[in-house]
Structure formats: C-alpha cells, structure tokens
Amino acid sequence: MALQLDERQRAMLLEMGVRVWLPGTAFAVMADNDPAPVAPTRAAVASPVARAPQPAPVVPKAPAAAPEAVPVQPSDLAALDWNGLADTAAACTACGLCAGRKFGTLQPAAQTQADWMVVGDPPEEEEDAAAQAFTGAPGQLLDNMLQAVGASRTGSGPQGAYATNVVKCRPPHGRNPAPADLAECAQFLQREVELVRPKVIFAVGRFAIQTLLSEHGALATQPLGKLRGMVYRYRGIPVVVSYHPKLLLRNSADKAKAWADLCLAMDSITPS
C-alpha cells in the first residue's frame, strides 16, 4: 500500500532531514552549500513544532557587602546623654550583629535614676520589631516580677527599673553573639549603667551573665545552677543572676527559684 503524505507532511519531513521516496518520484536534491541534515530526536519527531527561544541565564547578583566594621571607642560614648547614646547604638556597625538589626533596642530611660536594672539576653524578633527589650509574654512576666518587689519600668528611684539587652541588635539568623560582639556592645551597657545609676543589677540569661560577670574570669561561664544564690559585682554594683522570663514561661517550676533571686537582689540594695 502506498504511503499517503500530503504536501505539508512532506515539507515537514524534509525540514527535519527525512527524505521520503515514493514510486514515480525523485529524492529532493540538496544544494552543496546546504547544511547536512541532523538526525531527529524522539521529541522532535513527536512534536515537530519549533522550540521557543530559551531565556538568557540569570546571573545572580553579588550579595550586598556587609557594613564596614567601625569600632566604638569608650571615649566616644562617655559624654553622650540618653538620646545621643540611643542614636549611636541604632547606627552602630562595630560588629556583625548590625546585619540582623531592624531597630536597635537601646532606648532612653523613662527616668533619671532607677534602683533596679535588668539586663537580658540578645533581642529576639519581637523585641527587634518593637525596638524595646522584654516585650510580649516575657515582658509581661518581668513586669509582674518587678511589681512584686515594688518596682516598675515606669517608676523612678527606689520604685524604678530600667530593662535592656546585653547587646542592642538582634543577631542575624538567630545566631549566638560571639565574644567579640559582646565585648563591643559592653561599652554601650557600661554607659547605660552610668546613666541609670542602679543600686542592683538583675542579670537574666547566659550572655547577660557572662558579660556582667566578666570581671570574675572563668566563673562567668559556669552553669546558672552554680552561680545562683551569690551577690557579684560589676563596677562595684551588686549583681544577682537568675532565669530569663522566657525560660520561666516554659518551666514554671523555676519561678520559685527566680522569686528567691529577686529577694536576694532586693536585700543587696543599700539604702540611700
């Protein structure tokens, strides 16, 4: 039986380099300068429609350069007031933590002096977005703890409490701050202490404790269970260590221990 091909089918086969001979016909003659036919692929035979042009490969952009590290000198902070200190912290590029910062959490104190100062671990996402230390449920628990000893973050003097983070920027990708990061930001903490003039510092969280107990050498790296129940010193100011409120929310059994730590801190305050 003769193969039945119409003109369109013959033209398509010829385009693909397939020459068909039928009785009474001659092979199509290719010119000498025509390119040699290419064997069709299975996909080409199945779908002879011309393939759409492929887009040019996308060259990935080089990652944005990290901000140049500009160390902060203690002399640069010594004369700053609250507003100047907060502005400097918000623009600081002294360490790599600034890469994860939306807003710095160092904010001017609501009072000129507070007997209580609470120092916590690096800010988490909620604190970073609010530009404030101790927000959300942990912040509410801290406020309740302070109220139990007659202090608040809106009070002043013996009834006043100032709360801050040991570093002022949220670490990028939630990583832990490196010792160099803690050392750079410790200068801001030192100036905060000078402005608040607290009678006691309540340190909650591993990195806050390490920084505030750095004067005590290797003792600062001991587990919290071995550090509790003692009064330490940071630049002559009593320091009491305890659990971070976010940990107390996960393990309410430790709240009794935290209450004992608060009582120890309260007893360490020297009356004016």
Coordinates of C-alpha atoms in Angstrom, one line a residue:
M1 CA 0.0 0.0 0.0
A2 CA 1.4 3.4 -1.0
L3 CA 2.3 5.8 1.9
Q4 CA -0.2 8.7 1.8
L5 CA 1.6 12.0 2.5
D6 CA 0.2 15.4 1.7
E7 CA 2.4 18.4 0.7
R8 CA 2.6 19.8 4.3
Q9 CA 3.7 16.5 5.8
R10 CA 6.4 16.1 3.1
A11 CA 7.6 19.6 3.7
M12 CA 7.9 18.9 7.5
L13 CA 9.8 15.7 6.9
L14 CA 12.2 17.4 4.6
E15 CA 12.7 20.2 7.1
M16 CA 13.7 17.5 9.6
G17 CA 16.1 16.0 7.2
V18 CA 14.0 12.9 6.4
R19 CA 13.8 12.3 2.7
V20 CA 10.9 10.1 1.5
W21 CA 10.9 8.3 -1.8
L22 CA 7.7 7.3 -3.4
P23 CA 7.3 5.3 -6.6
G24 CA 7.4 7.6 -9.6
T25 CA 9.1 10.4 -7.6
A26 CA 12.7 11.6 -7.2
F27 CA 14.6 12.4 -3.9
A28 CA 14.8 16.1 -3.1
V29 CA 18.1 17.3 -4.1
M30 CA 20.1 19.3 -1.5
A31 CA 22.4 22.0 -2.6
D32 CA 26.1 21.6 -1.9
N33 CA 26.1 24.5 0.4
D34 CA 23.1 23.3 2.5
P35 CA 23.9 22.1 6.0
A36 CA 23.9 18.4 6.5
P37 CA 20.7 17.0 7.9
V38 CA 20.6 16.3 11.6
A39 CA 19.1 13.1 12.9
P40 CA 15.8 14.0 14.5
T41 CA 15.4 13.3 18.2
R42 CA 12.4 11.4 19.6
A43 CA 11.0 14.7 21.0
A44 CA 11.3 16.4 17.7
V45 CA 9.6 13.6 15.8
A46 CA 6.8 13.6 18.3
S47 CA 6.4 17.4 18.3
P48 CA 7.7 19.0 15.2
V49 CA 6.7 22.5 16.4
A50 CA 9.7 24.8 16.5
R51 CA 11.1 25.1 20.1
A52 CA 10.7 28.5 21.7
P53 CA 13.9 30.5 22.3
Q54 CA 15.3 29.9 25.8
P55 CA 15.8 32.9 28.1
A56 CA 19.3 34.1 28.8
P57 CA 20.7 32.5 32.1
V58 CA 20.1 34.7 35.1
V59 CA 23.4 35.8 36.6
P60 CA 22.9 36.0 40.4
K61 CA 23.7 39.3 42.0
A62 CA 26.6 39.5 44.3
P63 CA 25.5 39.7 47.9
A64 CA 25.4 43.1 49.4
A65 CA 28.6 44.0 51.2
A66 CA 28.4 43.9 54.9
P67 CA 28.6 47.2 56.6
E68 CA 32.2 48.1 57.3
A69 CA 33.1 47.5 60.9
V70 CA 33.8 50.7 62.7
P71 CA 34.9 50.0 66.3
V72 CA 33.3 52.1 69.0
Q73 CA 35.7 53.7 71.4
P74 CA 34.7 54.2 75.1
S75 CA 35.7 57.8 74.8
D76 CA 33.1 58.2 72.1
L77 CA 30.3 57.2 74.5
A78 CA 31.4 58.7 77.8
A79 CA 29.9 62.1 77.2
L80 CA 26.7 61.0 75.5
D81 CA 23.2 61.6 77.0
W82 CA 20.4 59.1 76.6
N83 CA 19.3 60.4 73.1
G84 CA 22.8 60.5 71.8
L85 CA 23.5 57.0 73.1
A86 CA 20.4 55.6 71.6
D87 CA 21.1 57.2 68.2
T88 CA 24.7 55.9 68.3
A89 CA 23.6 52.4 69.1
A90 CA 20.9 52.5 66.3
A91 CA 23.6 53.4 63.7
C92 CA 26.5 51.2 65.1
T93 CA 28.4 48.9 62.8
A94 CA 31.1 47.9 65.2
C95 CA 30.3 44.2 64.9
G96 CA 28.4 41.8 62.7
L97 CA 25.2 41.9 64.7
C98 CA 24.1 45.0 62.9
A99 CA 23.4 42.8 59.8
G100 CA 20.4 41.4 61.6
R101 CA 19.1 44.6 63.1
K102 CA 15.8 46.3 62.1
F103 CA 15.7 48.6 65.1
G104 CA 18.1 48.9 68.0
T105 CA 16.6 48.1 71.4
L106 CA 18.6 50.7 73.3
Q107 CA 16.0 53.3 74.3
P108 CA 16.3 56.4 76.5
A109 CA 15.3 55.6 80.1
A110 CA 11.9 56.9 81.3
Q111 CA 13.6 58.1 84.5
T112 CA 16.8 59.9 85.5
Q113 CA 17.7 57.2 88.0
A114 CA 16.4 53.7 88.9
D115 CA 17.5 51.4 91.7
W116 CA 16.8 48.3 89.6
M117 CA 18.5 47.5 86.3
V118 CA 17.5 44.3 84.4
V119 CA 19.9 43.0 81.7
G120 CA 18.7 40.2 79.5
D121 CA 20.0 38.2 76.6
P122 CA 20.2 39.4 72.9
P123 CA 16.9 40.7 71.5
E124 CA 14.6 38.3 69.7
E125 CA 12.4 39.1 66.7
E126 CA 9.6 40.6 68.6
E127 CA 11.9 42.8 70.6
D128 CA 13.7 43.9 67.4
A129 CA 10.4 44.8 65.7
A130 CA 9.3 46.8 68.8
A131 CA 12.7 48.4 69.4
Q132 CA 12.3 47.6 73.0
A133 CA 13.8 45.0 75.4
F134 CA 11.5 42.5 77.1
T135 CA 8.3 42.6 75.1
G136 CA 5.3 40.2 74.7
A137 CA 4.7 37.5 77.3
P138 CA 8.3 37.6 78.7
G139 CA 8.0 41.3 79.2
Q140 CA 4.7 40.9 81.0
L141 CA 6.1 38.3 83.3
L142 CA 9.1 40.6 84.1
D143 CA 6.7 43.5 84.9
N144 CA 4.9 41.2 87.3
M145 CA 8.1 40.1 88.9
L146 CA 9.2 43.8 89.4
Q147 CA 5.8 44.7 90.7
A148 CA 6.2 42.0 93.4
V149 CA 9.3 43.8 94.7
G150 CA 7.7 47.3 94.5
A151 CA 9.3 48.4 91.2
S152 CA 8.2 49.1 87.6
R153 CA 9.7 50.2 84.3
T154 CA 7.8 53.4 84.5
G155 CA 8.9 54.3 88.1
S156 CA 11.9 56.1 89.3
G157 CA 14.3 55.9 92.2
P158 CA 13.6 53.0 94.6
Q159 CA 10.5 52.2 92.6
G160 CA 12.2 52.4 89.2
A161 CA 13.5 49.7 87.0
Y162 CA 15.4 50.0 83.7
A163 CA 15.5 47.0 81.4
T164 CA 17.9 46.4 78.5
N165 CA 19.5 43.7 76.4
V166 CA 23.1 42.8 76.7
V167 CA 23.5 43.6 73.0
K168 CA 21.3 46.0 71.2
C169 CA 20.9 44.3 67.9
R170 CA 19.1 41.0 67.0
P171 CA 21.8 38.6 65.8
P172 CA 21.4 37.7 62.1
H173 CA 19.6 34.4 61.5
G174 CA 19.2 33.9 65.3
R175 CA 22.9 33.0 65.8
N176 CA 24.6 33.4 69.2
P177 CA 26.7 36.5 69.7
A178 CA 30.4 35.9 69.5
P179 CA 32.7 37.1 72.3
A180 CA 33.9 40.0 70.1
D181 CA 30.2 41.0 69.7
L182 CA 29.6 41.0 73.4
A183 CA 32.8 43.0 74.0
E184 CA 31.9 45.7 71.5
C185 CA 28.4 46.1 72.9
A186 CA 29.6 46.0 76.5
Q187 CA 30.6 49.6 76.1
F188 CA 27.0 50.7 75.5
L189 CA 25.9 48.7 78.5
Q190 CA 28.6 50.4 80.6
R191 CA 27.3 53.8 79.6
E192 CA 23.7 52.7 80.4
V193 CA 24.8 51.8 83.8
E194 CA 26.5 55.1 84.3
L195 CA 23.2 56.9 83.3
V196 CA 20.8 54.7 85.2
R197 CA 23.0 54.6 88.4
P198 CA 21.3 51.4 89.7
K199 CA 21.6 50.0 93.2
V200 CA 21.4 46.4 91.9
I201 CA 21.7 44.7 88.5
F202 CA 19.5 41.7 87.9
A203 CA 21.1 39.6 85.1
V204 CA 18.9 37.1 83.3
G205 CA 20.2 34.8 80.6
R206 CA 23.5 33.2 79.7
F207 CA 25.0 36.0 77.7
A208 CA 24.0 38.7 80.1
I209 CA 25.5 36.8 82.9
Q210 CA 28.8 36.2 81.0
T211 CA 29.2 39.9 80.3
L212 CA 28.3 41.2 83.7
L213 CA 30.5 38.6 85.5
S214 CA 33.4 39.1 83.1
E215 CA 35.4 40.6 85.9
H216 CA 35.3 37.2 87.7
G217 CA 37.1 35.3 84.9
A218 CA 36.2 31.7 84.3
L219 CA 33.4 31.9 86.9
A220 CA 31.3 33.7 84.3
T221 CA 31.0 30.6 82.2
Q222 CA 29.7 28.4 85.0
P223 CA 26.1 26.9 84.7
L224 CA 23.4 29.1 86.2
G225 CA 22.7 26.5 88.9
K226 CA 26.2 27.1 90.3
L227 CA 26.0 30.9 90.1
R228 CA 22.7 31.5 91.8
G229 CA 22.5 32.5 95.4
M230 CA 25.5 34.8 95.4
V231 CA 26.0 38.5 95.0
Y232 CA 28.6 39.5 92.5
R233 CA 29.9 42.9 91.4
Y234 CA 30.0 44.9 88.2
R235 CA 32.0 48.1 88.6
G236 CA 31.1 48.0 92.2
I237 CA 27.4 47.5 91.7
P238 CA 25.8 44.3 93.2
V239 CA 24.8 41.7 90.5
V240 CA 22.3 38.9 91.1
V241 CA 21.8 36.3 88.4
S242 CA 18.6 34.4 87.6
Y243 CA 16.4 32.8 84.9
H244 CA 15.3 34.7 81.8
P245 CA 11.5 35.2 81.9
K246 CA 11.1 33.3 78.6
L247 CA 12.6 30.3 80.3
L248 CA 10.3 30.7 83.3
L249 CA 7.3 30.6 80.9
R250 CA 8.5 27.2 79.6
N251 CA 9.2 25.8 83.1
S252 CA 7.0 27.3 85.8
A253 CA 8.7 25.2 88.4
D254 CA 11.7 27.6 88.3
K255 CA 9.6 30.6 89.2
A256 CA 10.1 29.9 92.9
K257 CA 13.8 30.0 92.4
A258 CA 13.5 33.2 90.5
W259 CA 11.5 34.7 93.4
A260 CA 14.3 33.8 95.7
D261 CA 16.8 35.5 93.4
L262 CA 14.6 38.6 93.4
C263 CA 14.5 38.7 97.2
L264 CA 18.3 38.3 97.2
A265 CA 18.6 41.3 94.8
M266 CA 16.3 43.3 96.9
D267 CA 18.3 42.6 100.1
S268 CA 21.5 43.6 98.4
I269 CA 20.3 47.2 97.8
T270 CA 22.0 49.6 100.1
P271 CA 19.6 52.2 101.4
S272 CA 20.5 55.8 100.4

